[in-house]
């Protein structure tokens, strides 16, 4: 957060006035603002080697030789903007898995079958 914008997040407590030094989630339009920031930071990589949704980042590679290079490309802007990763939420070397309710596989991003199961099992209307 820009230092000049910190005062805009000021709040009162019994112990005095405080303001945020980093963007707090829960304020109005924070998600949209943060998504714009992530899109700006990763613009050259989005669609090519990276997919970003708010604070979720997927680094994708087609071959086994590319992941290290793609991670280096991803970490470079993160370092430049002093972004931090939460290690407990990081996973590396995953060939398939769930991401934001979707299945990420070698074929690409697909709908999670568990989420559309009821739609597939619903009988067709008879009248």
XYZ file of C-alpha atoms in Angstrom:
127
model
C 0.000 0.000 0.000
C 1.288 3.461 -0.812
C 2.317 5.396 2.283
C 0.060 8.297 1.304
C -2.946 5.918 1.236
C -2.352 4.485 4.727
C -4.263 7.333 6.383
C -7.359 6.389 4.356
C -7.543 3.097 6.282
C -7.424 4.735 9.725
C -9.595 3.211 12.419
C -10.196 4.081 16.068
C -9.608 1.800 19.056
C -9.706 2.508 22.788
C -5.901 2.647 22.601
C -5.656 5.226 19.818
C -5.734 5.637 16.027
C -4.296 2.935 13.788
C -3.944 2.452 10.058
C -3.016 -0.470 7.846
C 0.433 -0.712 6.258
C -0.709 -3.493 3.912
C -4.027 -3.834 2.120
C -6.586 -5.452 4.461
C -9.162 -7.775 2.934
C -12.704 -6.932 3.972
C -12.678 -3.287 2.906
C -14.910 -2.253 0.017
C -13.452 -3.099 -3.440
C -10.251 -4.594 -2.011
C -10.677 -7.789 -4.044
C -11.061 -5.861 -7.303
C -8.159 -3.557 -6.457
C -5.929 -6.488 -5.535
C -6.881 -8.356 -8.738
C -5.955 -5.263 -10.784
C -2.596 -5.167 -9.009
C -1.933 -8.865 -9.663
C -2.921 -8.457 -13.316
C -0.546 -5.501 -13.657
C 2.345 -7.321 -11.961
C 2.005 -10.556 -13.941
C 0.716 -9.093 -17.241
C 3.574 -10.427 -19.425
C 3.148 -13.935 -17.973
C -0.646 -14.299 -17.755
C -1.988 -16.809 -20.249
C 1.496 -17.949 -21.194
C 2.961 -19.464 -18.027
C 0.820 -18.027 -15.202
C -2.860 -17.824 -14.261
C -3.822 -15.475 -11.417
C -7.046 -15.038 -9.475
C -6.782 -12.602 -6.556
C -4.156 -14.256 -4.316
C -4.075 -17.624 -6.112
C -1.311 -18.188 -8.652
C -0.814 -21.206 -10.911
C 2.481 -21.525 -12.763
C 2.012 -23.919 -15.663
C 4.454 -25.772 -17.886
C 4.052 -28.137 -20.816
C 7.281 -30.083 -20.327
C 9.263 -31.340 -17.338
C 12.174 -29.013 -18.211
C 10.236 -25.722 -18.013
C 8.918 -25.467 -14.411
C 12.103 -24.082 -12.852
C 12.440 -21.416 -15.541
C 8.746 -20.475 -15.227
C 9.007 -20.241 -11.443
C 12.041 -17.952 -11.791
C 10.056 -15.743 -14.192
C 7.177 -15.658 -11.687
C 9.322 -14.953 -8.623
C 11.132 -12.046 -10.324
C 8.132 -9.618 -10.272
C 7.184 -10.926 -6.843
C 10.590 -9.875 -5.529
C 10.355 -6.521 -7.307
C 7.020 -5.789 -5.574
C 8.167 -7.300 -2.251
C 5.411 -9.921 -2.317
C 5.527 -12.780 0.179
C 4.325 -16.374 -0.150
C 2.668 -18.356 2.602
C 4.627 -21.657 2.511
C 1.820 -23.764 3.993
C -0.384 -22.862 1.018
C 2.266 -23.472 -1.662
C 2.495 -26.663 -3.693
C 5.170 -27.365 -6.269
C 5.486 -30.093 -8.887
C 1.778 -30.929 -8.999
C 0.712 -32.560 -12.263
C -3.031 -32.380 -11.485
C -5.272 -31.091 -8.707
C -8.105 -28.815 -7.634
C -7.735 -25.062 -8.037
C -10.568 -22.653 -7.192
C -13.133 -25.422 -7.635
C -11.763 -26.491 -11.015
C -9.607 -29.451 -11.955
C -6.206 -28.547 -13.336
C -4.765 -31.392 -15.409
C -2.295 -31.873 -18.212
C -5.182 -31.238 -20.625
C -5.809 -27.814 -19.063
C -8.393 -26.361 -16.675
C -11.630 -28.355 -16.519
C -14.843 -28.330 -14.518
C -14.718 -30.340 -11.294
C -16.959 -33.390 -11.902
C -18.148 -33.374 -8.269
C -19.611 -29.884 -8.723
C -21.638 -30.744 -11.834
C -22.646 -34.266 -10.759
C -26.217 -33.240 -9.883
C -26.649 -31.503 -13.252
C -25.426 -34.580 -15.118
C -27.704 -36.891 -13.105
C -30.827 -34.742 -13.493
C -33.268 -36.497 -15.849
C -34.341 -34.725 -19.002
C -37.789 -33.075 -18.814
C -40.557 -35.341 -20.051
C -43.164 -32.684 -20.772
